Short mmCIF file of C-alpha atoms in Angstrom, two decimals:
data_model
loop_
_atom_site.label_atom_id
_atom_site.label_comp_id
_atom_site.label_asym_id
_atom_site.label_seq_id
_atom_site.Cartn_x
_atom_site.Cartn_y
_atom_site.Cartn_z
CA MET J 21 -5.89 -52.16 -6.47
CA ALA J 22 -8.07 -52.76 -9.54
CA HIS J 23 -11.49 -51.25 -10.16
CA ASP J 24 -14.46 -51.96 -12.38
CA PRO J 25 -14.16 -49.65 -15.42
CA ALA J 26 -17.91 -49.10 -15.32
CA ALA J 27 -17.47 -47.33 -12.00
CA VAL J 28 -15.48 -44.46 -13.46
CA GLY J 29 -17.75 -43.36 -16.30
CA ASP J 30 -16.21 -41.96 -19.46
CA LYS J 31 -12.72 -41.63 -18.00
CA ASN J 32 -11.59 -45.20 -17.49
CA PRO J 33 -8.49 -46.07 -15.51
CA VAL J 34 -5.57 -46.89 -17.77
CA GLU J 35 -3.26 -49.72 -16.79
CA THR J 36 0.36 -49.01 -17.67
CA ASN J 37 3.39 -51.25 -18.14
CA ALA J 38 4.29 -50.44 -14.56
CA ASP J 39 0.99 -52.03 -13.52
CA HIS J 40 1.94 -55.37 -15.07
CA GLU J 41 5.22 -55.30 -13.20
CA ALA J 42 3.39 -54.37 -10.01
CA THR J 43 0.96 -57.27 -10.51
CA ALA J 44 3.84 -59.66 -10.71
CA ARG J 45 5.27 -58.25 -7.51
CA GLU J 46 1.88 -58.44 -5.82
CA GLU J 47 1.81 -62.15 -6.48
CA GLY J 48 4.90 -62.30 -4.30
CA GLY J 49 3.03 -60.27 -1.67
CA ARG J 50 5.22 -57.21 -1.87
CA GLN J 51 3.48 -54.35 -3.72
CA PRO J 52 -0.03 -53.40 -4.86
CA VAL J 53 -1.16 -52.75 -8.41
CA HIS J 54 -0.90 -49.14 -9.63
CA THR J 55 -4.06 -47.71 -11.18
CA GLU J 56 -3.66 -44.69 -13.45
CA TYR J 57 -6.54 -42.34 -14.22
CA ASP J 58 -6.88 -39.93 -17.11
CA ILE J 59 -4.91 -36.80 -16.21
CA GLU J 60 -7.82 -34.50 -17.00
CA ARG J 61 -9.98 -36.38 -14.51
CA VAL J 62 -7.25 -36.11 -11.87
CA GLU J 63 -6.88 -32.39 -12.47
CA ALA J 64 -10.64 -31.96 -12.12
CA VAL J 65 -10.38 -33.44 -8.62
CA TYR J 66 -7.63 -31.00 -7.65
CA ARG J 67 -9.67 -28.10 -9.02
CA LYS J 68 -12.56 -29.22 -6.84
CA LEU J 69 -10.25 -29.11 -3.83
CA ASP J 70 -9.11 -25.65 -4.92
CA ARG J 71 -12.66 -24.33 -4.67
CA ARG J 72 -12.93 -25.61 -1.09
CA ILE J 73 -9.51 -24.74 0.32
CA ILE J 74 -7.94 -21.79 -1.51
CA PRO J 75 -10.70 -19.19 -0.88
CA ALA J 76 -10.65 -19.99 2.86
CA PHE J 77 -6.87 -19.70 2.97
CA TRP J 78 -6.97 -16.48 0.96
CA ILE J 79 -9.40 -14.77 3.32
CA LEU J 80 -7.68 -15.92 6.51
CA TYR J 81 -4.28 -14.85 5.19
CA PHE J 82 -5.68 -11.50 4.09
CA LEU J 83 -7.02 -10.69 7.56
CA CYS J 84 -4.03 -12.04 9.48
CA SER J 85 -1.62 -10.15 7.22
CA ALA J 86 -3.59 -6.96 7.77
CA ILE J 87 -3.52 -7.40 11.55
CA ARG J 88 0.18 -8.26 11.52
CA SER J 89 1.26 -5.26 9.44
CA ASN J 90 -1.22 -2.48 10.19
CA ILE J 91 1.08 -1.14 12.88
CA GLY J 92 3.21 0.20 10.03
CA LEU J 93 0.30 2.29 8.70
CA ALA J 94 -0.67 3.39 12.21
CA GLN J 95 2.65 5.24 12.45
CA THR J 96 1.59 7.77 9.82
CA MET J 97 -2.24 7.82 10.03
CA ASN J 98 -3.60 11.29 10.93
CA ALA J 99 -0.08 12.47 11.69
CA ASP J 100 -0.99 16.00 10.58
CA VAL J 101 -3.29 16.37 13.62
CA GLY J 102 -1.11 14.41 16.04
CA HIS J 103 -3.31 11.31 16.11
CA ASP J 104 -0.74 8.87 14.74
CA LEU J 105 0.45 5.95 16.87
CA ILE J 106 3.87 7.46 17.57
CA THR J 107 2.48 10.78 18.85
CA MET J 108 -0.44 9.31 20.79
CA LEU J 109 1.79 6.87 22.71
CA ASP J 110 4.88 9.13 22.77
CA LEU J 111 6.98 6.40 21.18
CA SER J 112 10.66 6.66 20.37
CA SER J 113 12.26 5.08 17.29
CA ASN J 114 13.65 2.38 19.57
CA ASP J 115 10.17 1.65 20.97
CA ILE J 116 8.80 1.10 17.47
CA SER J 117 11.71 -1.10 16.38
CA THR J 118 11.50 -3.17 19.56
CA ALA J 119 7.75 -3.66 19.24
CA LEU J 120 8.09 -4.75 15.62
CA ALA J 121 10.95 -7.12 16.41
CA LEU J 122 9.23 -8.73 19.43
CA PHE J 123 6.57 -10.12 17.11
CA TYR J 124 9.21 -12.08 15.22
CA VAL J 125 11.01 -13.19 18.38
CA SER J 126 7.93 -15.08 19.60
CA TYR J 127 7.09 -16.15 16.05
CA VAL J 128 10.52 -17.76 15.59
CA ILE J 129 10.37 -19.49 18.98
CA PHE J 130 6.89 -21.00 18.60
CA ASP J 131 6.62 -21.55 14.83
CA CYS J 132 7.95 -25.11 14.75
CA PRO J 133 6.17 -26.34 17.93
CA SER J 134 2.87 -24.99 16.58
CA ASN J 135 3.28 -26.81 13.28
CA LEU J 136 4.18 -30.07 14.98
CA VAL J 137 1.06 -29.80 17.16
CA MET J 138 -1.00 -29.27 14.00
CA SER J 139 0.39 -32.48 12.51
CA LYS J 140 -0.66 -34.43 15.62
CA LEU J 141 -4.10 -32.82 16.13
CA SER J 142 -6.73 -31.70 13.64
CA PRO J 143 -5.15 -29.29 11.09
CA ARG J 144 -8.58 -27.73 10.48
CA VAL J 145 -9.17 -26.99 14.18
CA TRP J 146 -5.63 -25.75 14.76
CA MET J 147 -5.86 -23.32 11.85
CA ALA J 148 -9.19 -22.01 13.11
CA ARG J 149 -7.65 -21.59 16.58
CA ILE J 150 -4.81 -19.52 15.14
CA VAL J 151 -7.13 -17.14 13.27
CA PHE J 152 -9.49 -16.74 16.24
CA ALA J 153 -6.61 -15.91 18.60
CA VAL J 154 -5.08 -13.47 16.11
CA GLY J 155 -8.41 -11.65 15.96
CA VAL J 156 -8.64 -11.39 19.75
CA ILE J 157 -5.10 -10.00 20.12
CA GLY J 158 -5.56 -7.74 17.10
CA ALA J 159 -8.68 -6.17 18.62
CA CYS J 160 -6.82 -5.63 21.91
CA PHE J 161 -4.46 -3.20 20.14
CA THR J 162 -7.36 -0.75 20.23
CA ALA J 163 -6.79 -0.29 23.99
CA VAL J 164 -3.02 0.26 23.82
CA GLN J 165 -2.05 3.34 25.85
CA ALA J 166 1.71 3.00 26.41
CA ALA J 167 4.86 1.59 24.87
CA TRP J 168 5.01 -1.42 27.21
CA SER J 169 1.50 -2.59 26.28
CA LEU J 170 2.28 -2.21 22.57
CA LYS J 171 5.39 -4.37 22.97
CA LEU J 172 3.52 -6.99 25.02
CA LEU J 173 0.73 -7.31 22.46
CA ARG J 174 3.19 -7.56 19.58
CA PHE J 175 4.92 -10.42 21.38
CA LEU J 176 1.57 -12.14 22.03
CA LEU J 177 0.54 -11.62 18.41
CA GLY J 178 3.68 -13.44 17.25
CA PHE J 179 2.93 -16.24 19.72
CA VAL J 180 -0.64 -16.88 18.53
CA ILE J 181 0.07 -16.48 14.82
CA ALA J 182 3.09 -18.81 14.93
CA GLY J 183 2.53 -21.84 12.74
CA MET J 184 -0.03 -20.19 10.47
CA TRP J 185 2.14 -19.72 7.37
CA PRO J 186 4.04 -23.05 7.51
CA GLY J 187 0.82 -24.71 8.69
CA MET J 188 -0.93 -23.62 5.51
CA SER J 189 1.94 -25.04 3.47
CA TYR J 190 1.81 -28.32 5.42
CA TYR J 191 -1.98 -28.47 5.09
CA LEU J 192 -1.72 -28.25 1.29
CA THR J 193 0.52 -31.33 1.19
CA LEU J 194 -2.35 -33.32 2.71
CA PHE J 195 -4.37 -32.70 -0.46
CA TYR J 196 -1.87 -31.98 -3.27
CA PRO J 197 1.48 -33.38 -4.46
CA PRO J 198 4.32 -30.94 -3.63
CA SER J 199 5.06 -30.22 -7.29
CA ARG J 200 1.58 -28.69 -7.59
CA THR J 201 1.65 -26.58 -4.44
CA GLY J 202 3.70 -23.63 -5.76
CA LYS J 203 0.83 -22.17 -7.75
CA ARG J 204 -1.59 -22.68 -4.89
CA ILE J 205 0.72 -21.18 -2.28
CA GLY J 206 1.10 -18.27 -4.65
CA GLN J 207 -2.67 -17.95 -5.04
CA TYR J 208 -3.35 -17.47 -1.34
CA PHE J 209 -0.07 -15.59 -0.84
CA THR J 210 -1.57 -12.90 -3.08
CA ALA J 211 -3.82 -12.16 -0.11
CA ALA J 212 -0.83 -10.59 1.66
CA GLN J 213 -0.21 -8.35 -1.35
CA VAL J 214 -3.87 -7.43 -1.75
CA SER J 215 -4.00 -6.90 2.01
CA ALA J 216 -1.03 -4.54 1.89
CA ALA J 217 -2.59 -2.62 -0.98
CA VAL J 218 -6.18 -2.61 0.30
CA VAL J 219 -5.24 -1.93 3.91
CA GLY J 220 -3.23 1.02 2.66
CA LEU J 221 -6.21 2.31 0.69
CA VAL J 222 -8.78 1.56 3.40
CA SER J 223 -6.58 3.28 5.98
CA ALA J 224 -7.43 6.50 4.18
CA GLY J 225 -11.08 5.81 5.11
CA PHE J 226 -10.18 5.01 8.70
CA GLN J 227 -8.37 8.32 8.89
CA LEU J 228 -11.64 10.05 7.98
CA MET J 229 -13.24 8.28 10.99
CA ASP J 230 -10.74 9.94 13.31
CA GLY J 231 -12.51 11.05 16.50
CA ALA J 232 -15.72 9.09 15.88
CA GLY J 233 -16.92 7.31 19.02
CA GLY J 234 -13.97 8.63 20.95
CA LEU J 235 -11.49 6.56 18.92
CA VAL J 236 -8.76 7.83 16.63
CA GLY J 237 -8.36 6.46 13.11
CA TYR J 238 -5.82 3.72 13.82
CA GLN J 239 -7.89 2.43 16.76
CA TRP J 240 -10.88 1.90 14.46
CA MET J 241 -8.56 -0.01 12.12
CA PHE J 242 -7.29 -2.30 14.90
CA LEU J 243 -10.80 -2.96 16.24
CA ILE J 244 -12.57 -3.76 12.97
CA TYR J 245 -9.89 -6.07 11.58
CA GLY J 246 -9.67 -7.90 14.91
CA LEU J 247 -13.41 -8.54 15.11
CA LEU J 248 -13.52 -9.79 11.51
CA ALA J 249 -10.75 -12.30 12.26
CA VAL J 250 -12.60 -13.58 15.35
CA LEU J 251 -15.67 -14.23 13.21
CA LEU J 252 -13.60 -15.94 10.50
CA GLY J 253 -11.83 -18.19 13.01
CA TRP J 254 -15.18 -19.63 14.10
CA THR J 255 -16.37 -20.00 10.51
CA LEU J 256 -13.28 -22.01 9.49
CA LEU J 257 -14.44 -24.90 11.67
CA TRP J 258 -17.15 -25.56 9.05
CA TRP J 259 -15.26 -24.33 5.99
CA LEU J 260 -11.94 -26.19 6.00
CA PRO J 261 -11.97 -29.98 5.48
CA GLU J 262 -10.23 -32.49 7.73
CA ARG J 263 -7.30 -34.47 6.36
CA PRO J 264 -8.60 -37.12 3.92
CA LEU J 265 -9.31 -40.72 4.92
CA PRO J 266 -8.94 -43.82 2.72
CA PRO J 267 -12.15 -44.72 0.85
CA GLY J 268 -14.54 -46.66 3.08
CA GLU J 269 -12.94 -45.61 6.36
CA GLN J 270 -15.23 -43.82 8.82
CA ARG J 271 -14.05 -40.74 10.69
CA ALA J 272 -14.06 -41.27 14.45
CA ARG J 273 -15.06 -38.30 16.62
CA SER J 274 -13.39 -38.63 19.98
CA GLY J 275 -11.93 -36.40 22.67
CA PHE J 276 -12.42 -32.68 22.18
CA MET J 277 -13.52 -33.27 18.55
CA LYS J 278 -16.91 -34.50 19.83
CA TRP J 279 -17.68 -30.97 20.99
CA LEU J 280 -16.74 -29.21 17.76
CA PRO J 281 -18.96 -28.85 14.68
CA PRO J 282 -18.28 -31.46 11.94
CA THR J 283 -17.20 -30.37 8.49
CA PRO J 284 -18.13 -31.99 5.16
CA GLU J 285 -15.53 -34.30 3.66
CA ALA J 286 -13.32 -32.69 1.04
CA LEU J 287 -14.11 -35.39 -1.54
CA THR J 288 -16.66 -38.16 -1.85
CA GLY J 289 -17.47 -41.00 -4.23
CA GLU J 290 -15.38 -41.35 -7.35
CA ASP J 291 -13.46 -38.15 -6.61
CA ALA J 292 -12.26 -39.58 -3.29
CA LEU J 293 -11.16 -42.80 -4.97
CA ILE J 294 -9.21 -40.96 -7.67
CA HIS J 295 -7.51 -38.76 -5.08
CA TYR J 296 -6.59 -41.81 -3.02
CA GLU J 297 -4.93 -43.50 -6.01
CA ASP J 298 -3.09 -40.32 -6.97
CA LEU J 299 -1.83 -39.37 -3.49
CA LYS J 300 -1.65 -42.52 -1.36
CA ARG J 301 1.31 -41.09 0.55
CA VAL J 302 -0.93 -38.85 2.67
CA TYR J 303 -3.45 -41.59 3.46
CA HIS J 304 -1.02 -43.99 5.11
CA PRO J 305 1.49 -41.99 7.15
CA ARG J 306 3.21 -43.73 10.03
CA PRO J 307 3.13 -41.93 13.38
CA TRP J 308 6.35 -40.02 13.85
CA ALA J 309 8.46 -39.96 16.99
CA ILE J 310 11.11 -37.65 18.45
CA GLU J 311 13.78 -39.70 16.69
CA ASP J 312 12.20 -38.89 13.31
CA LEU J 313 12.11 -35.19 14.19
CA GLY J 314 15.78 -35.38 15.14
CA TYR J 315 16.70 -36.70 11.69
CA VAL J 316 14.95 -33.71 10.13
CA LEU J 317 16.72 -31.24 12.41
CA ILE J 318 20.19 -32.54 11.50
CA ASP J 319 19.52 -32.60 7.76
CA TRP J 320 21.90 -30.14 6.08
CA ARG J 321 19.23 -29.30 3.48
CA LEU J 322 17.48 -27.08 6.03
CA TRP J 323 20.16 -24.43 6.11
CA PRO J 324 20.42 -23.29 2.47
CA LEU J 325 16.61 -23.10 2.36
CA THR J 326 16.58 -21.10 5.59
CA LEU J 327 19.13 -18.62 4.23
CA MET J 328 17.12 -18.27 1.03
CA TYR J 329 14.04 -17.46 3.09
CA PHE J 330 16.00 -15.21 5.47
CA GLY J 331 16.88 -12.73 2.74
CA VAL J 332 13.62 -12.48 0.84
CA VAL J 333 11.30 -12.43 3.86
CA GLY J 334 13.52 -9.86 5.57
CA VAL J 335 13.28 -7.53 2.58
CA GLY J 336 9.55 -8.26 2.20
CA ILE J 337 8.70 -7.47 5.81
CA GLY J 338 11.01 -4.46 5.78
CA THR J 339 9.19 -3.11 2.72
CA GLN J 340 5.79 -3.89 4.24
CA LEU J 341 6.48 -2.23 7.58
CA TYR J 342 8.65 0.65 6.39
CA GLY J 343 7.23 1.20 2.90
CA THR J 344 5.40 4.40 3.84
CA VAL J 345 8.46 5.57 5.78
CA ILE J 346 10.69 5.02 2.71
CA ILE J 347 8.21 6.85 0.46
CA ARG J 348 8.10 9.77 2.89
CA GLY J 349 11.90 9.85 2.79
CA ILE J 350 11.71 10.11 -1.01
CA ASN J 351 9.38 13.12 -0.75
CA PRO J 352 8.72 14.53 2.75
CA SER J 353 5.85 16.68 1.47
CA PHE J 354 3.52 13.69 0.94
CA THR J 355 0.47 13.68 3.24
CA GLY J 356 -0.68 10.62 5.19
CA VAL J 357 -3.41 9.85 2.63
CA GLN J 358 -0.95 10.21 -0.27
CA LEU J 359 1.46 7.84 1.45
CA SER J 360 -1.31 5.26 1.83
CA LEU J 361 -2.26 5.57 -1.84
CA LEU J 362 1.36 5.29 -3.05
CA PHE J 363 1.97 2.27 -0.83
CA ALA J 364 -0.68 0.16 -2.59
CA PRO J 365 0.92 -0.18 -6.09
CA ILE J 366 4.01 -1.86 -4.61
CA TRP J 367 1.85 -4.82 -3.65
CA ILE J 368 -0.10 -4.78 -6.88
CA MET J 369 3.23 -5.37 -8.67
CA ASP J 370 3.95 -8.14 -6.15
CA LEU J 371 0.59 -9.78 -6.92
CA ILE J 372 1.15 -9.62 -10.69
CA ALA J 373 4.51 -11.36 -10.35
CA ILE J 374 3.05 -14.14 -8.20
CA LEU J 375 0.29 -14.88 -10.69
CA LEU J 376 2.75 -14.87 -13.59
CA VAL J 377 5.68 -16.82 -12.16
CA THR J 378 4.43 -19.41 -9.64
CA PRO J 379 2.30 -21.43 -12.14
CA ILE J 380 5.27 -21.63 -14.50
CA SER J 381 7.61 -22.66 -11.66
CA ASP J 382 5.28 -25.61 -10.95
CA ARG J 383 5.47 -26.70 -14.58
CA PHE J 384 9.28 -26.54 -14.45
CA HIS J 385 9.62 -27.67 -10.84
CA ARG J 386 13.23 -28.79 -11.25
CA LEU J 387 14.22 -25.19 -12.07
CA ARG J 388 12.80 -23.53 -8.96
CA PRO J 389 16.20 -22.06 -7.91
CA LEU J 390 16.45 -20.31 -11.29
CA PHE J 391 13.02 -18.69 -10.90
CA PHE J 392 13.93 -17.74 -7.32
CA SER J 393 17.29 -16.18 -8.20
CA CYS J 394 15.94 -14.17 -11.13
CA ALA J 395 13.22 -12.70 -8.92
CA VAL J 396 15.78 -11.78 -6.26
CA CYS J 397 17.92 -10.03 -8.90
CA ILE J 398 14.93 -7.83 -9.75
CA GLN J 399 14.66 -6.88 -6.07
CA ILE J 400 18.34 -5.95 -5.99
CA ALA J 401 17.95 -3.79 -9.10
CA GLY J 402 14.98 -2.04 -7.48
CA LEU J 403 16.85 -1.32 -4.24
CA LEU J 404 19.80 0.05 -6.20
CA THR J 405 17.39 2.37 -8.02
CA VAL J 406 15.82 3.54 -4.75
CA THR J 407 19.27 4.18 -3.33
CA PHE J 408 21.14 5.83 -6.18
CA ALA J 409 18.52 7.47 -8.40
CA PRO J 410 18.81 11.29 -8.38
CA THR J 411 17.16 12.91 -5.36
CA TRP J 412 15.59 15.52 -7.65
CA ASN J 413 13.63 12.76 -9.38
CA PRO J 414 11.54 11.12 -6.62
CA TRP J 415 9.39 9.21 -9.10
CA ALA J 416 12.43 7.30 -10.39
CA ARG J 417 13.18 6.23 -6.83
CA TYR J 418 9.56 5.28 -6.31
CA GLY J 419 9.79 3.17 -9.48
CA GLY J 420 12.59 1.27 -7.76
CA LEU J 421 10.16 0.35 -4.97
CA LEU J 422 7.76 -1.02 -7.59
CA MET J 423 10.59 -3.21 -8.91
CA VAL J 424 11.23 -4.48 -5.38
CA GLY J 425 7.55 -5.37 -5.08
CA PHE J 426 7.58 -7.29 -8.38
CA GLY J 427 10.69 -9.22 -7.43
CA LEU J 428 9.37 -10.10 -3.99
CA GLY J 429 6.22 -11.79 -5.27
CA PRO J 430 7.32 -15.31 -6.33
CA THR J 431 10.24 -15.79 -3.93
CA VAL J 432 8.46 -16.88 -0.74
CA PRO J 433 6.02 -19.32 -2.44
CA ILE J 434 8.88 -20.87 -4.42
CA CYS J 435 11.01 -21.28 -1.30
CA MET J 436 8.21 -22.95 0.67
CA THR J 437 7.27 -25.22 -2.25
CA TRP J 438 10.86 -26.35 -2.73
CA THR J 439 11.03 -27.12 1.00
CA ASN J 440 7.90 -29.29 0.72
CA GLU J 441 9.28 -31.15 -2.29
CA ILE J 442 12.63 -31.90 -0.72
CA PHE J 443 11.51 -32.89 2.76
CA GLN J 444 8.40 -34.89 1.88
CA GLN J 445 10.48 -37.09 -0.39
CA ARG J 446 13.25 -37.46 2.20
CA HIS J 447 11.42 -37.53 5.55
CA GLY J 448 7.70 -37.86 4.85
CA GLU J 449 5.00 -35.96 6.72
CA VAL J 450 7.11 -35.00 9.73
CA GLY J 451 9.69 -33.64 7.31
CA VAL J 452 7.17 -31.27 5.76
CA ALA J 453 5.73 -30.17 9.13
CA ALA J 454 9.10 -29.55 10.77
CA ALA J 455 11.08 -28.22 7.80
CA SER J 456 8.44 -25.76 6.61
CA ALA J 457 8.17 -24.37 10.14
CA LEU J 458 11.92 -24.20 10.69
CA VAL J 459 12.58 -22.53 7.35
CA SER J 460 9.77 -20.07 8.03
CA GLY J 461 10.66 -19.50 11.69
CA LEU J 462 14.44 -19.27 11.43
CA GLY J 463 14.16 -17.42 8.14
CA ASN J 464 12.12 -14.77 9.92
CA LEU J 465 15.27 -13.79 11.78
CA GLY J 466 15.69 -11.71 8.65
CA SER J 467 12.51 -9.89 9.64
CA ILE J 468 13.99 -9.17 13.07
CA THR J 469 17.08 -7.76 11.37
CA THR J 470 15.16 -5.42 9.08
CA THR J 471 12.62 -4.29 11.68
CA TYR J 472 14.98 -3.74 14.60
CA ALA J 473 18.31 -2.78 13.05
CA LEU J 474 17.38 -0.95 9.84
CA TYR J 475 15.55 2.23 8.81
CA THR J 476 14.04 3.94 11.88
CA GLY J 477 15.90 1.44 14.07
CA TRP J 478 19.21 2.84 12.74
CA PRO J 479 19.12 6.52 13.89
CA ALA J 480 22.25 7.54 11.99
CA ASP J 481 20.83 6.12 8.76
CA ALA J 482 17.40 7.66 9.36
CA ALA J 483 18.76 11.21 9.59
CA PRO J 484 17.11 13.46 6.95
CA GLY J 485 19.20 14.23 3.89
CA PRO J 486 20.12 12.90 0.45
CA TYR J 487 21.62 9.72 1.92
CA GLN J 488 18.69 8.84 4.20
CA TYR J 489 18.24 5.04 4.49
CA ARG J 490 21.10 4.36 2.04
CA ARG J 491 22.93 1.99 4.39
CA SER J 492 19.70 0.17 5.23
CA ASN J 493 19.01 -0.37 1.53
CA LEU J 494 22.54 -1.65 0.95
CA THR J 495 22.22 -4.02 3.90
CA MET J 496 19.06 -5.48 2.36
CA ILE J 497 20.92 -5.92 -0.93
CA GLY J 498 23.59 -7.83 0.96
CA ILE J 499 21.16 -10.32 2.51
CA LEU J 500 19.51 -10.81 -0.87
CA CYS J 501 22.89 -11.79 -2.30
CA VAL J 502 23.12 -14.41 0.47
CA SER J 503 19.74 -15.76 -0.67
CA ILE J 504 20.93 -16.14 -4.28
CA LEU J 505 24.16 -17.82 -3.21
CA SER J 506 22.24 -20.23 -0.96
CA SER J 507 19.90 -21.26 -3.79
CA ILE J 508 22.90 -21.97 -6.04
CA VAL J 509 24.61 -24.03 -3.33
CA MET J 510 21.38 -25.98 -2.69
CA PHE J 511 20.85 -26.72 -6.37
CA ALA J 512 24.45 -27.88 -6.85
CA ALA J 513 24.46 -30.00 -3.68
CA LEU J 514 21.25 -31.79 -4.67
CA LYS J 515 22.73 -32.54 -8.08
CA ILE J 516 25.84 -34.02 -6.48
CA ILE J 517 24.45 -35.71 -3.35
CA GLY J 518 20.83 -36.27 -4.37
CA ASN J 519 17.67 -36.37 -2.24
CA LYS J 520 16.86 -40.02 -1.67
CA PRO J 521 14.58 -41.06 1.23
CA SER J 522 16.51 -41.08 4.48
CA HIS J 523 18.00 -44.53 5.11
CA LYS J 524 18.28 -43.73 8.81
CA ILE J 525 14.55 -43.28 9.04
CA GLY J 526 13.89 -46.25 6.80
CA SER J 527 15.86 -48.52 9.11
CA SER J 528 14.44 -47.14 12.35
CA GLY J 529 11.03 -48.77 12.08
CA SER J 530 9.27 -45.41 12.60
CA SER J 531 9.53 -44.23 9.04
CA THR J 532 6.90 -42.50 6.98
CA ILE J 533 8.58 -43.95 3.90
CA ASP J 534 7.66 -47.51 2.97
CA GLY J 535 10.16 -49.54 1.09
CA SER J 536 13.07 -48.68 -1.16
CA ASP J 537 10.82 -47.28 -3.87
CA GLY J 538 9.41 -44.48 -1.72
CA PHE J 539 5.92 -43.19 -2.44
CA GLN J 540 4.45 -45.20 -5.29
CA ASP J 541 1.32 -43.23 -6.13
CA GLY J 542 0.16 -41.61 -9.34
CA ALA J 543 1.49 -38.17 -8.49
CA ALA J 544 4.93 -39.52 -7.53
CA ARG J 545 5.28 -41.26 -10.89
CA ARG J 546 4.27 -38.10 -12.76
CA GLU J 547 6.70 -35.95 -10.75
CA LEU J 548 9.62 -37.81 -12.31
CA GLN J 549 9.12 -35.55 -15.35
CA GLN J 550 8.47 -31.83 -15.63
CA ARG J 551 5.13 -30.89 -17.15
CA GLY J 552 6.61 -28.00 -19.13
CA PHE J 553 4.13 -26.07 -21.25
CA GLY J 554 2.27 -29.21 -22.28
CA ARG J 555 -1.51 -29.20 -21.82
CA MET J 556 -1.64 -25.41 -21.78
CA TRP J 557 -4.70 -23.82 -23.38
CA TRP J 558 -2.90 -23.23 -26.69
CA SER J 559 -1.71 -26.85 -26.93
CA ARG J 560 -4.96 -28.63 -26.09
CA ARG J 561 -6.90 -30.27 -28.89
CA THR J 562 -10.48 -29.10 -29.32
#
């Protein structure tokens, strides 16, 4: 596809040697010409997309993370006057563990179906639906009066939020090549860390509202966050763009879409043309069928990735839900407000690690398992410190929690990005939609393990004393070792077996992969090489 150089201003398209070969093939009617644009111009297009998509994702993930995890803070808020969640509802340790685990039961069950629905319908509308429903259920927690209603709402919360996290990952692959999604997943993943820190700090303010309007502190927290998410869910219908269309193609509004507000296109004019040339794979997907999904489900590559995710997300959710409980175990004299304030720095360390590591992992995208394993080793060192540091030195043990937070940061974004890279190349769009959801959903069985079987869910381990929570900490170290081993196995297997596009899908006639050369767009050709530290600010010519 050739273009008039005058149409692209100062940054003219550059025809490469590959273009001459492609021209020769085109004469035989087999392949189109490749048009390469100046890399700075391409990056400017992706930065423009960043300004549209990443802030929306950051805010929605912030609110949904707050609603998902604020039950952990509610257990200690205003405990000194008996207005904490446990006392108000007369909950046992088993009630709390069951309620926490039920969220992940429904999440695991419905995660993959939700993501597959998103790939068939409008991703923008489906994401807005998720956030709106999360807000409604989150606000309903205000009215909880008994253990059964708490458990029911936690199950419903997992049902409506299912597909959000893998859906965001899938949505990014509609606008970015997989090798560039790690940094961006990390950018909006920081919302969970900021949420954990800010929600912990803001909970101190909610505790001061205790008794106002007939509501206790944690009820105000449930109500306000829920209403904010409802408002955001409606706003996302205008904010998020629809999946891109090839230049010149008009968007048809049919079915239920006729009744929803339109949203501006993500890119127009020259920007849209450049994006099309750089990422043609997302503009021409073939409709997938059940047979295609079946090939994804039987792909062995799912299982090492799932085990990687299992360990790190289990430890992350365990730290998020039981962080204040662990800190109280370090020093039982801490007040509820002090616990909230000490909880926040764990997630600040997490945020710092994300911002440091995920951009570098994109530049060295073939070394993702190394970045992942090093981060997991830091978590293990932190848990060992929490477990074995002297009991007379609580601040050393608290420092171990900060190490856990730092190590947690890059692991989940790296795992999801690696999943996108592997399964888009092998199975196309259905591969990304299904694999990201399965890795996320099945990997969250680790969350069920840590929330139901560890800490307060393990009465013998929760008994006060110098060895409180020791066995829970060692169990988390064990599942982290499984994550490291799985990343090593995955890396070695890919080196030996490779990751070529599935021949089964290619021969089925329902493939999302065209031809033996796979996706021949600008991004695919660049992904053959790692960017390294080239084009960093210190290496650019002025």
